[in-house]
XYZ file of N, CA, C and O in Angstrom:
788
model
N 10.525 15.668 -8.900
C 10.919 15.754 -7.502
C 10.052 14.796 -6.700
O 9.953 13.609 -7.013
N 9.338 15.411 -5.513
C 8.853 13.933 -4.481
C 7.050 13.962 -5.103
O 6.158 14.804 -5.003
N 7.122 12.690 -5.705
C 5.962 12.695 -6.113
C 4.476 12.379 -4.982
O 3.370 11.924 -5.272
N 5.001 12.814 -3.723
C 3.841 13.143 -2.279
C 3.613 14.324 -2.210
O 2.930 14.764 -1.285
N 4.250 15.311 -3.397
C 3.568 16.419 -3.233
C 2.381 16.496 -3.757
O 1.923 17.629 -3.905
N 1.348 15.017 -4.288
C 0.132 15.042 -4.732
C -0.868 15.035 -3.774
O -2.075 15.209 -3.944
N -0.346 14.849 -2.897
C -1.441 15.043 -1.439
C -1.589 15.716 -0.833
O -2.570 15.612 -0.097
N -0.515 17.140 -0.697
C -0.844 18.388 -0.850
C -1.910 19.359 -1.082
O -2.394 20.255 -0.391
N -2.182 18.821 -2.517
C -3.632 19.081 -3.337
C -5.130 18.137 -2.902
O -6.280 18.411 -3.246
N -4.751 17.179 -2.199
C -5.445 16.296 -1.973
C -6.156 16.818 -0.556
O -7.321 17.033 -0.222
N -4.987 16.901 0.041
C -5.776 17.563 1.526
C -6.419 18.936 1.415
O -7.351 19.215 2.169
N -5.920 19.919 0.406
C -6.726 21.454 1.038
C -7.713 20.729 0.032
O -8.764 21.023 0.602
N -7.929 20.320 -0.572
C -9.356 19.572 -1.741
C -10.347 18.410 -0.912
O -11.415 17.973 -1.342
N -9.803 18.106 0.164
C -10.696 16.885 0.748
C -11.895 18.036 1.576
O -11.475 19.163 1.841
N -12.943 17.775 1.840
C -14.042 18.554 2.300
C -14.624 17.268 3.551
O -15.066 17.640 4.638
N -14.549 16.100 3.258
C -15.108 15.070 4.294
C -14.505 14.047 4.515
O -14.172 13.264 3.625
N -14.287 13.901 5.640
C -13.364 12.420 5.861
C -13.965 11.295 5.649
O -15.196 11.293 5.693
N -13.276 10.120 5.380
C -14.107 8.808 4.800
C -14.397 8.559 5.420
O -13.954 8.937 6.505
N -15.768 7.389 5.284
C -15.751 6.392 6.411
C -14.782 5.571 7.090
O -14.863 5.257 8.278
N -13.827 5.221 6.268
C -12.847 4.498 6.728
C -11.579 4.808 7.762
O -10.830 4.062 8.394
N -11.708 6.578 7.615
C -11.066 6.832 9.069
C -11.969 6.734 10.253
O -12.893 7.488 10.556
N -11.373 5.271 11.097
C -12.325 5.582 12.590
C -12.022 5.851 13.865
O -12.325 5.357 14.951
N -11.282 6.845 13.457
C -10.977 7.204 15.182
C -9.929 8.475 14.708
O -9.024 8.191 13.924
N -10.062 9.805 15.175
C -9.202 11.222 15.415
C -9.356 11.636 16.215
O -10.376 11.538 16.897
N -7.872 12.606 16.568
C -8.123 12.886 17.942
C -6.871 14.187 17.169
O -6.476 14.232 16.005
N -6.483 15.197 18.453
C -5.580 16.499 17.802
C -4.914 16.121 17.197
O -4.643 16.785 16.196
N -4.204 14.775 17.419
C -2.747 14.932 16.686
C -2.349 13.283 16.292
O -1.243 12.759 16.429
N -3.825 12.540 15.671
C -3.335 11.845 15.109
C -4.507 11.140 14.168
O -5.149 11.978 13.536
N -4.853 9.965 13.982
C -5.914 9.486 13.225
C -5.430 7.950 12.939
O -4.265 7.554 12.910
N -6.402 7.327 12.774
C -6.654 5.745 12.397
C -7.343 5.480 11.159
O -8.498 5.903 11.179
N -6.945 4.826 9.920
C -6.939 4.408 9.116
C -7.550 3.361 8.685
O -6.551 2.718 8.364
N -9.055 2.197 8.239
C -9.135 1.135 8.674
C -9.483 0.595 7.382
O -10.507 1.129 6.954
N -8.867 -0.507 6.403
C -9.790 -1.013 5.472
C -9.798 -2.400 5.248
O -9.110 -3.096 5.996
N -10.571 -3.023 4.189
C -10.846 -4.348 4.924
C -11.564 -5.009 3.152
O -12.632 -4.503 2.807
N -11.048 -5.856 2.389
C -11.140 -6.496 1.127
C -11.084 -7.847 1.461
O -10.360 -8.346 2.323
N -12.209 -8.649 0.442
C -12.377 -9.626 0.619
C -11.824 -10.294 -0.520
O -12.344 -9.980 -1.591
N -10.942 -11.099 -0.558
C -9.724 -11.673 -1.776
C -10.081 -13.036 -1.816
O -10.275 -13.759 -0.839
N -10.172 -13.417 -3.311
C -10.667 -14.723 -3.141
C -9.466 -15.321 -3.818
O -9.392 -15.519 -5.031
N -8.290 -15.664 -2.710
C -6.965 -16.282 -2.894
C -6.806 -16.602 -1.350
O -7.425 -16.196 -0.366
N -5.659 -17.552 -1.516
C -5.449 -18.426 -0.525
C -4.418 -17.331 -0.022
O -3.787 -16.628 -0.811
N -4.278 -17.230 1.589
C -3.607 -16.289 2.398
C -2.113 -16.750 1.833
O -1.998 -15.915 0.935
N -1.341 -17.250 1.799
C -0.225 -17.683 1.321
C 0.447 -17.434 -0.381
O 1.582 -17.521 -0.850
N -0.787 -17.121 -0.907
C -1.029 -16.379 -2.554
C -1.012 -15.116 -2.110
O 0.110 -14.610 -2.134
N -1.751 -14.536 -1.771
C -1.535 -13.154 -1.203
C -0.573 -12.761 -0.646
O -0.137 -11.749 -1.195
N 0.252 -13.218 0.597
C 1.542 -12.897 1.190
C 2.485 -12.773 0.002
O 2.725 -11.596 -0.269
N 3.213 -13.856 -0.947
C 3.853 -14.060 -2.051
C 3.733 -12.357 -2.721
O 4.638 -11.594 -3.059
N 2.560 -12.213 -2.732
C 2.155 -10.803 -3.912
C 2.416 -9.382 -2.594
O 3.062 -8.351 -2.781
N 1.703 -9.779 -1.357
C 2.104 -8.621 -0.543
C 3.670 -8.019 -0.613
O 3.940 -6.872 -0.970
N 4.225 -8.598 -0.375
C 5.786 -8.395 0.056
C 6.806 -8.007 -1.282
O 8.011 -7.755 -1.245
N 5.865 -8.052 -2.503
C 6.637 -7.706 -3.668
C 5.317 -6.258 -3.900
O 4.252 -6.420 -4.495
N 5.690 -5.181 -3.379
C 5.061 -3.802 -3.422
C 5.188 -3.370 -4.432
O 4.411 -2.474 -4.761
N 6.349 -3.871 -5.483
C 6.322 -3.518 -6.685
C 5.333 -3.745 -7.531
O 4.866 -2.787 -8.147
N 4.758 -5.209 -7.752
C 3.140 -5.358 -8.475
C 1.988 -5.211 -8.191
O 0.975 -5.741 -8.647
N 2.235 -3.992 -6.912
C 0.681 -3.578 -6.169
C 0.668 -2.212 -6.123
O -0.283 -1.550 -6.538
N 1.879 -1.642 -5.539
C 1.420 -0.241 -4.789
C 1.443 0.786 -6.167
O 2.066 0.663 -7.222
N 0.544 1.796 -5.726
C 0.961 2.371 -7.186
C 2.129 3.774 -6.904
O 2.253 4.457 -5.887
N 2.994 3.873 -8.425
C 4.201 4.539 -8.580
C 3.856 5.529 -8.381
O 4.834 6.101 -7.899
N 2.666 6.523 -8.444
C 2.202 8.044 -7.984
C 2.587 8.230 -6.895
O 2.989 9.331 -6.519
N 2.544 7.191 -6.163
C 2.961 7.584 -4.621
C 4.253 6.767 -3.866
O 4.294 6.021 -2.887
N 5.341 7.305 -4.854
C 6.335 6.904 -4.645
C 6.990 8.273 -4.811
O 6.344 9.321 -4.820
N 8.480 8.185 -4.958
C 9.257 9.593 -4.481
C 9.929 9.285 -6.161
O 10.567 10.196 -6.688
N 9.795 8.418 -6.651
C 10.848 8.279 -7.874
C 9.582 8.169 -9.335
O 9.892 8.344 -10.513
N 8.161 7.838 -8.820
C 7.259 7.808 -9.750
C 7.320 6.500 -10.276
O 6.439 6.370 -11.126
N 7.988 5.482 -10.124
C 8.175 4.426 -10.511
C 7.783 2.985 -9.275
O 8.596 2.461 -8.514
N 6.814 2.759 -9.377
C 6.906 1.204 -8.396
C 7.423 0.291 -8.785
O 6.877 -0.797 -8.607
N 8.582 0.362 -9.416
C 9.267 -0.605 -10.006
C 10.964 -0.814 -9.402
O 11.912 -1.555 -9.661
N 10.634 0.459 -8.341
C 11.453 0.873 -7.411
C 11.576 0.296 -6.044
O 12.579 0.470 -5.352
N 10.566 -0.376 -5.675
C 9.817 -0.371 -4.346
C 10.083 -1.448 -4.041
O 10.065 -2.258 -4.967
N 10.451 -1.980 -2.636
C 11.131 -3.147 -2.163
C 11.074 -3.508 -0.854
O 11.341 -2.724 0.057
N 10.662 -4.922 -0.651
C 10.359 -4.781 0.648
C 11.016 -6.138 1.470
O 10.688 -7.204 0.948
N 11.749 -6.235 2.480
C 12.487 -7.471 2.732
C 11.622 -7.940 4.133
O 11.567 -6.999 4.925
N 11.081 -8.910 4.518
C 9.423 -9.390 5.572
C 10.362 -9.971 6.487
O 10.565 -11.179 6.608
N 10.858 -9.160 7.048
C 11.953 -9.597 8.889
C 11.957 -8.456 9.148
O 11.954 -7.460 8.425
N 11.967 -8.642 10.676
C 11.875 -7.775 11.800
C 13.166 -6.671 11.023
O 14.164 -7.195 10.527
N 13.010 -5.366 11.009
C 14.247 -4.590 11.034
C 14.346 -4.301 9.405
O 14.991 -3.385 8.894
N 13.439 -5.443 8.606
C 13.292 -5.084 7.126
C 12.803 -3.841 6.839
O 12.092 -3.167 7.585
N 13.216 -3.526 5.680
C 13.087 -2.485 5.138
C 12.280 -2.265 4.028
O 12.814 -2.528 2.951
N 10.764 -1.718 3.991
C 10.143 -1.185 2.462
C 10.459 0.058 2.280
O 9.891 1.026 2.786
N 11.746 0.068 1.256
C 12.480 1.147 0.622
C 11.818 1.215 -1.059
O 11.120 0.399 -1.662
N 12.349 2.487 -1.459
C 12.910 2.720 -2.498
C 13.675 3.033 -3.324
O 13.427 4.233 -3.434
N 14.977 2.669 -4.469
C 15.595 2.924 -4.820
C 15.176 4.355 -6.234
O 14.413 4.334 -7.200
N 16.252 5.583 -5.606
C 16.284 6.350 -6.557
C 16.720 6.251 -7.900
O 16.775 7.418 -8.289
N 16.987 5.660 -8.625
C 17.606 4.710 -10.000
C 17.782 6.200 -11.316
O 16.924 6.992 -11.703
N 18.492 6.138 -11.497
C 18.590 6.908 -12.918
C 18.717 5.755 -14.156
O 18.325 6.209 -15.230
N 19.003 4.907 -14.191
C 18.479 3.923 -15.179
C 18.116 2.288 -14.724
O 18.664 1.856 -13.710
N 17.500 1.703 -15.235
C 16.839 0.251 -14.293
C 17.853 -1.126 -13.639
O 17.640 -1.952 -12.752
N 18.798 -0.924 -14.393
C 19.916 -1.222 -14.097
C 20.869 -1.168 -12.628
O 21.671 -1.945 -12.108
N 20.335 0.141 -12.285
C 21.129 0.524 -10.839
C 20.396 -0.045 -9.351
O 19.207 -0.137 -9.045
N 21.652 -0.376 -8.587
C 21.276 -1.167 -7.752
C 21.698 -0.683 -6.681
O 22.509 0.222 -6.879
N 21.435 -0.962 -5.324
C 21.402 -0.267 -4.439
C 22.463 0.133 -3.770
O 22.307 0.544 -2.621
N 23.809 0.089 -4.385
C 25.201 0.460 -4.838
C 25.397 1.673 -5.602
O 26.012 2.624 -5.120
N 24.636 1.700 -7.413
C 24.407 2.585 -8.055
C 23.677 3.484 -8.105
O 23.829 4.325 -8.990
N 22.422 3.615 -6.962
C 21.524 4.077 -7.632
C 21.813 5.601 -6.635
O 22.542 5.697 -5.648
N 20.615 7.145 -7.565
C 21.336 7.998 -6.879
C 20.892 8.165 -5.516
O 21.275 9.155 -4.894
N 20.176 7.369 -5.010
C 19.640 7.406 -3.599
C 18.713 6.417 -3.034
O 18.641 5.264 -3.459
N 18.025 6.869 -2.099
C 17.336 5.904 -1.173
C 16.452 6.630 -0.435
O 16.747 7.602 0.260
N 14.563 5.810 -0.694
C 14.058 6.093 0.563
C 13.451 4.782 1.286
O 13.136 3.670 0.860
N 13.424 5.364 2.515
C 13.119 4.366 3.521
C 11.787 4.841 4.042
O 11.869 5.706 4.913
N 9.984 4.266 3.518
C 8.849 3.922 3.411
C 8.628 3.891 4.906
O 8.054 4.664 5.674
N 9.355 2.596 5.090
C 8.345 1.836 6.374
C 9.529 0.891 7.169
O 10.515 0.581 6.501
N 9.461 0.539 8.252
C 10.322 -0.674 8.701
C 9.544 -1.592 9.216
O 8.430 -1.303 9.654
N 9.984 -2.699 9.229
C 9.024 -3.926 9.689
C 9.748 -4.068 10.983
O 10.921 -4.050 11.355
N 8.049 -4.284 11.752
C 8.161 -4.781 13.050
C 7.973 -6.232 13.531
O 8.557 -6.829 14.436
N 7.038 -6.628 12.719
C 6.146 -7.954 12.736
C 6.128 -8.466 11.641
O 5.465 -7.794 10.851
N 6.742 -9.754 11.028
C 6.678 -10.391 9.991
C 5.597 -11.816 10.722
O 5.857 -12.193 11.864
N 4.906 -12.214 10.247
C 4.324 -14.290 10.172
C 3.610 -14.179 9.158
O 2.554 -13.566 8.997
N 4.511 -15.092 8.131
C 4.129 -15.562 6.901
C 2.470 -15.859 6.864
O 1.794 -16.422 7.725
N 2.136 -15.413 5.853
C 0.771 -15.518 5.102
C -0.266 -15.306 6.015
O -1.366 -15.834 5.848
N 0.078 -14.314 7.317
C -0.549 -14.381 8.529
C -0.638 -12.493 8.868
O -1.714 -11.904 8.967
N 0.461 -11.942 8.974
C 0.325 -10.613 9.401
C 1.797 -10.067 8.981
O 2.793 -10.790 8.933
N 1.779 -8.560 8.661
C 2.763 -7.867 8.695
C 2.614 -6.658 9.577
O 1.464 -6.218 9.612
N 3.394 -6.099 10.206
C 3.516 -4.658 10.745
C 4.407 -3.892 10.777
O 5.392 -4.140 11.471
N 4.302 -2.564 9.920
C 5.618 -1.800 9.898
C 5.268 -0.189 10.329
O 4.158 0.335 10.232
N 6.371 0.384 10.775
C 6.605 1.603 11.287
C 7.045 2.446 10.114
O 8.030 2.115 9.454
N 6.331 3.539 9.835
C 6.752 4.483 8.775
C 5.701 5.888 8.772
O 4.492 5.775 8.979
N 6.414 7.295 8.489
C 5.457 7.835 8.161
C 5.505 7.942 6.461
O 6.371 8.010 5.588
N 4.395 7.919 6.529
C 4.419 7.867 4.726
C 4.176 8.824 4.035
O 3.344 9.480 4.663
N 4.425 9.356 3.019
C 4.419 10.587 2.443
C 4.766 11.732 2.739
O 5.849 11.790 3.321
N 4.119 12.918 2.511
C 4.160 14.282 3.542
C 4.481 14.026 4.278
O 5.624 14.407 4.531
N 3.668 13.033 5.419
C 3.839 12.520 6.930
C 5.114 12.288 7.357
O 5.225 12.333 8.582
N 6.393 11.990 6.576
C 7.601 11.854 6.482
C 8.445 13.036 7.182
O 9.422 12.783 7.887
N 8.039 14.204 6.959
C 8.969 15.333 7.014
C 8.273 16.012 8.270
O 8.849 17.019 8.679
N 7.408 15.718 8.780
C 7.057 15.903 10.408
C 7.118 14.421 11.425
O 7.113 13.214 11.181
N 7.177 15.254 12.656
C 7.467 14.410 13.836
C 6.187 13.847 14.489
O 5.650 14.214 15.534
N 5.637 12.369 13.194
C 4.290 11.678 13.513
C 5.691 10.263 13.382
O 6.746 10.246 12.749
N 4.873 8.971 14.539
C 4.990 7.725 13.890
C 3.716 7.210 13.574
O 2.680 7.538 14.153
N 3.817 6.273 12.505
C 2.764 5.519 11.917
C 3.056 3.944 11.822
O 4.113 3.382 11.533
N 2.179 3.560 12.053
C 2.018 1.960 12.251
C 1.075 1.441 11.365
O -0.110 1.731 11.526
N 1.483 0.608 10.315
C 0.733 -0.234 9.460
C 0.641 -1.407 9.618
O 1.551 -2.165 9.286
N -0.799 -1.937 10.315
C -0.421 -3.333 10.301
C -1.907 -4.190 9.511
O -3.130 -4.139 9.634
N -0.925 -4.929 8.700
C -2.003 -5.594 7.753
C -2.164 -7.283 7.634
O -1.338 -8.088 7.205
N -3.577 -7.534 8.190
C -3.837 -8.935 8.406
C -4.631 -9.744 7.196
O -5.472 -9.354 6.387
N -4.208 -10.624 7.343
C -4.942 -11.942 6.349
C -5.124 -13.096 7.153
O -4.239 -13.665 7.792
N -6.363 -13.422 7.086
C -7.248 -14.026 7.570
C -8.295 -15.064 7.111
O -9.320 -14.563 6.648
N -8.245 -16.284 7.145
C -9.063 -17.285 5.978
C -10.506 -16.649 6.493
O -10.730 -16.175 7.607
N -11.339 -16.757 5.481
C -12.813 -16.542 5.630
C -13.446 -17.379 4.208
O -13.775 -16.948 3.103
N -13.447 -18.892 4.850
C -14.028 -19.678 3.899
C -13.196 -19.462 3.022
O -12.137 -19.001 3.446
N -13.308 -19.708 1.336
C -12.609 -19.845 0.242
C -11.746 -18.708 0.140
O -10.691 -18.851 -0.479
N -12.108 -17.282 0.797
C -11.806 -16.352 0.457
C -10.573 -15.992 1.502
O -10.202 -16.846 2.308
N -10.079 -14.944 1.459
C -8.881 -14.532 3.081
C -10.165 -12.866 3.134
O -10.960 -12.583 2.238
N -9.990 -12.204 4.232
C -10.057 -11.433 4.811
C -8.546 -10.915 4.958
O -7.656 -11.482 5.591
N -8.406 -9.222 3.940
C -7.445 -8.601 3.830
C -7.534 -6.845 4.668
O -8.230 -5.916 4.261
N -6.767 -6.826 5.683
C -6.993 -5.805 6.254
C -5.855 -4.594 6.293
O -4.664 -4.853 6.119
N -6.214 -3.593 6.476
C -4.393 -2.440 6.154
C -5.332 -1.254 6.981
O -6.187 -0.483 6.544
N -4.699 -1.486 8.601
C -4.686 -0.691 9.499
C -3.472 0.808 9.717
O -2.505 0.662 10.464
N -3.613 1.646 9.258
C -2.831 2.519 9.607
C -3.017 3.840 10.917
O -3.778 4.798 10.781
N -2.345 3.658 11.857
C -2.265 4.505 12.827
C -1.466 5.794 13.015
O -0.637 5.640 13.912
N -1.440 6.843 12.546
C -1.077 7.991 12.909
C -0.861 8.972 13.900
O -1.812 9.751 13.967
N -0.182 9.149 14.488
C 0.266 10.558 15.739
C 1.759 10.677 16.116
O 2.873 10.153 16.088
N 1.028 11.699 16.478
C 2.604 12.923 16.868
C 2.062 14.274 16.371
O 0.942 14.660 16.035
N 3.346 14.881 16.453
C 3.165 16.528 16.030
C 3.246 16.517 14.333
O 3.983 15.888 13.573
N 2.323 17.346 14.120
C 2.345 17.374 12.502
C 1.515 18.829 12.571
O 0.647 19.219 13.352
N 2.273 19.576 11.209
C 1.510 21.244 11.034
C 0.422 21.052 10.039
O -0.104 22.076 9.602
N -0.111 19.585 9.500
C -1.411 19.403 9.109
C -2.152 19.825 10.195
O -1.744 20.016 11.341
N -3.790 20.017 9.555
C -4.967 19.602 10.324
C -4.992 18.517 9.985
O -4.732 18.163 8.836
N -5.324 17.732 10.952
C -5.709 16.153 11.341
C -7.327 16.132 10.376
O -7.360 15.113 9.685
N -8.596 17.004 10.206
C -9.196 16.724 9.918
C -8.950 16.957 7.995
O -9.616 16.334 7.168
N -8.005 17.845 7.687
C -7.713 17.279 6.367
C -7.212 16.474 5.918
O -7.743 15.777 5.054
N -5.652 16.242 6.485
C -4.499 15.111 6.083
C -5.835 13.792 6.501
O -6.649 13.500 5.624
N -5.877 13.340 7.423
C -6.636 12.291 7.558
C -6.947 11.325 6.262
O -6.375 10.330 5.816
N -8.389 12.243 5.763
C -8.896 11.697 4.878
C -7.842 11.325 3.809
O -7.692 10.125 3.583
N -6.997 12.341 3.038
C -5.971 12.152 2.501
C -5.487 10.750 2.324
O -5.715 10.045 1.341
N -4.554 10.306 3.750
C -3.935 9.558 3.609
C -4.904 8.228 3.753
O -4.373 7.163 3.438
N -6.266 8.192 4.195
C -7.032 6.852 4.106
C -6.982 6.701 2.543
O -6.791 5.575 2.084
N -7.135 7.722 1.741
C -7.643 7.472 -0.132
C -6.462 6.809 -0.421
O -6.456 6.112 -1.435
N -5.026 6.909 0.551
C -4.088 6.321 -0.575
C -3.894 5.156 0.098
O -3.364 4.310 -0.622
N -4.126 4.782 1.226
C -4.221 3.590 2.213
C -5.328 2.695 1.236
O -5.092 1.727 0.514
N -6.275 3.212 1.431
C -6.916 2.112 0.496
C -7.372 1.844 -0.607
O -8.200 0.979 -0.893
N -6.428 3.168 -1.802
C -6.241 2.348 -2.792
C -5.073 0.949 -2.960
O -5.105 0.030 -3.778
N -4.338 1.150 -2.136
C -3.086 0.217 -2.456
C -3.740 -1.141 -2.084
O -3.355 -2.148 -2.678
N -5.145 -1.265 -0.704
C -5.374 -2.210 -0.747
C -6.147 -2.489 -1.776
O -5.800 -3.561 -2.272
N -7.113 -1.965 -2.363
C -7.583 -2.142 -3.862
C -7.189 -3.068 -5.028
O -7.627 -4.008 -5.691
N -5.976 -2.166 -4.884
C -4.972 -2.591 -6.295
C -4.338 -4.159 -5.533
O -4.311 -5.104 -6.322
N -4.055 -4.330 -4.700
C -3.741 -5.402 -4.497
C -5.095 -6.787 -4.231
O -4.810 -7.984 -4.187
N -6.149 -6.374 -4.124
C -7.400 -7.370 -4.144
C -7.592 -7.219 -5.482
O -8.460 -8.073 -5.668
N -7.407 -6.782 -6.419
C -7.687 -6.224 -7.756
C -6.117 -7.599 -8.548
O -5.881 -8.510 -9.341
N -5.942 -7.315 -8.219
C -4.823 -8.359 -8.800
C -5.242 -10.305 -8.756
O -5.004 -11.133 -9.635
N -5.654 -10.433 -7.925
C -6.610 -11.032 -8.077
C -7.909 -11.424 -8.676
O -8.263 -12.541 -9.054
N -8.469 -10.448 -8.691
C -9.662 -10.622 -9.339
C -9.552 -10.588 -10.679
O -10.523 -10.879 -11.378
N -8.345 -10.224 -11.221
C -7.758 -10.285 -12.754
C -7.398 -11.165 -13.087
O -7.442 -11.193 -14.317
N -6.798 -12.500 -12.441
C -6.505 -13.634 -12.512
C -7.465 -14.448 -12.321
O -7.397 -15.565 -12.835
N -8.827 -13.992 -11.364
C -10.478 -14.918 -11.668
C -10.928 -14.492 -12.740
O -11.788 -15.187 -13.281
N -10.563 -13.394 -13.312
C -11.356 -13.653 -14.715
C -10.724 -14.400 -15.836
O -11.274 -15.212 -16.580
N -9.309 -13.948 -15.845
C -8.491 -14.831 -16.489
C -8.898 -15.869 -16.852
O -9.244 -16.079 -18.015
N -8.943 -16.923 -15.702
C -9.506 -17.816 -15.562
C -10.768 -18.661 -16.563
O -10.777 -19.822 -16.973
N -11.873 -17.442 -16.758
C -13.103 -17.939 -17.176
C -12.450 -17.926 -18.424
O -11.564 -17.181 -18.842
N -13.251 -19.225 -19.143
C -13.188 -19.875 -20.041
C -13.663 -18.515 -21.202
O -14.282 -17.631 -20.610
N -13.472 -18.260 -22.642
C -14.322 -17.355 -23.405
C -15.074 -18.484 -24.140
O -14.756 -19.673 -24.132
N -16.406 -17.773 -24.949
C -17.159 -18.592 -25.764
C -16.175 -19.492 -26.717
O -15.017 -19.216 -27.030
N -16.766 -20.378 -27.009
C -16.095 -21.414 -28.321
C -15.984 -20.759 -29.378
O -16.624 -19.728 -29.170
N -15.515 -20.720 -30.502
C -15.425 -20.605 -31.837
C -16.438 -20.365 -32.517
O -16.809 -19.358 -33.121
N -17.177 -22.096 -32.276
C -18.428 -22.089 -33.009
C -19.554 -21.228 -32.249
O -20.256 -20.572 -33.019
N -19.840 -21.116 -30.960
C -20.491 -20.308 -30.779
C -20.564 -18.713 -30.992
O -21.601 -18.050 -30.998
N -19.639 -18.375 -31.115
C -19.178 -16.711 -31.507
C -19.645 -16.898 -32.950
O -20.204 -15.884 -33.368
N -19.567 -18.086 -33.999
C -19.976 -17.936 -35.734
C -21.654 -18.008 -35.435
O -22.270 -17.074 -35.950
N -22.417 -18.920 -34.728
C -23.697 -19.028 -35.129
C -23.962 -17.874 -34.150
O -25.133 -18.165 -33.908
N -23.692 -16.587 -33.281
C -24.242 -15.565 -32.897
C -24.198 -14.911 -33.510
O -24.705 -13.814 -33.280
């Protein structure tokens, strides 16, 4: 069934909010995180906008991020297709959810979308994600702001924390994709050096 019922467990289990939430108030909360990616902002956008090789499938409704889709224009949509086999397309498949909508697309520059995400879905909160890239020398400056409020029958001081752990793992996994391709990169020992060690 909806695999956001893992945050459920997550919130009556959270005891302290992160650092990374900075700012609550009754009925809402701010989200803030911030990775330093050593890829060119335009490498990163390419990989942002395909949610499928970043976000992870736990926190999807189908368990699969292989589901997950995201089109970078105003009015776009980061959906997911319900699929009963991989094949089905958004014609076939047995359903649909709708994540987030984009407000703000500029290439290799910023995105911003409207969604509540998870749990947050089935109460009357909007949420605003907006995530910047930013050159900083060789590296970009990667940021994933999420803003929360409205009415919700959470406590704000549990859900909170909650939803920062899954806010910034996704940015994680996506600076992490990267850093798999700098190691890639490094050369391994020679031949001969691996025989005379």
């Amino acid at each position: 069934m909806f695999r956001f019922i893992f945050l459920i467990a997550a919130i009556f289990g959270a005891t302290t909010a992160q650092a990374e939430v900075t700012n609550t108030t009754d009925n809402g909360f701010t989200s803030k995180h911030e990775a330093q990616v050593n890829a060119a902002p335009d490498e990163i956008w390419k990989t942002l906008i395909a949610p499928a090789r970043w976000w992870n499938g736990e926190h999807s409704f189908s368990g699969n991020a292989e589901n997950l889709y995201l089109v970078p224009q105003a009015g776009g949509c980061f959906c997911e297709l319900l699929r009963k086999t991989d094949a089905d397309n958004i014609k076939s498949a047995e359903g649909s959810v709708q994540h987030m909508r984009v407000l703000f697309a500029q290439n290799s520059k910023a995105l911003r979308m409207s969604g509540a995400l998870g749990p947050l879905q089935g109460e009357a909160v909007t949420g605003t994600l907006t995530i910047q890239l930013k050159p900083d020398g060789e590296n970009t400056a990667v940021s994933f702001t999420y803003k929360v409020g409205g009415y919700m029958e959470f406590p704000v001081d549990q859900i909170a924390p909650a939803v920062d752990s899954v806010i910034g793992e996704q940015l994680a996994r996506l600076a992490a994709l990267f850093a798999a391709e700098e190691e890639a990169g490094v050369e391994p020992e020679s031949e001969a050096e691996e025989v005379e060690n």
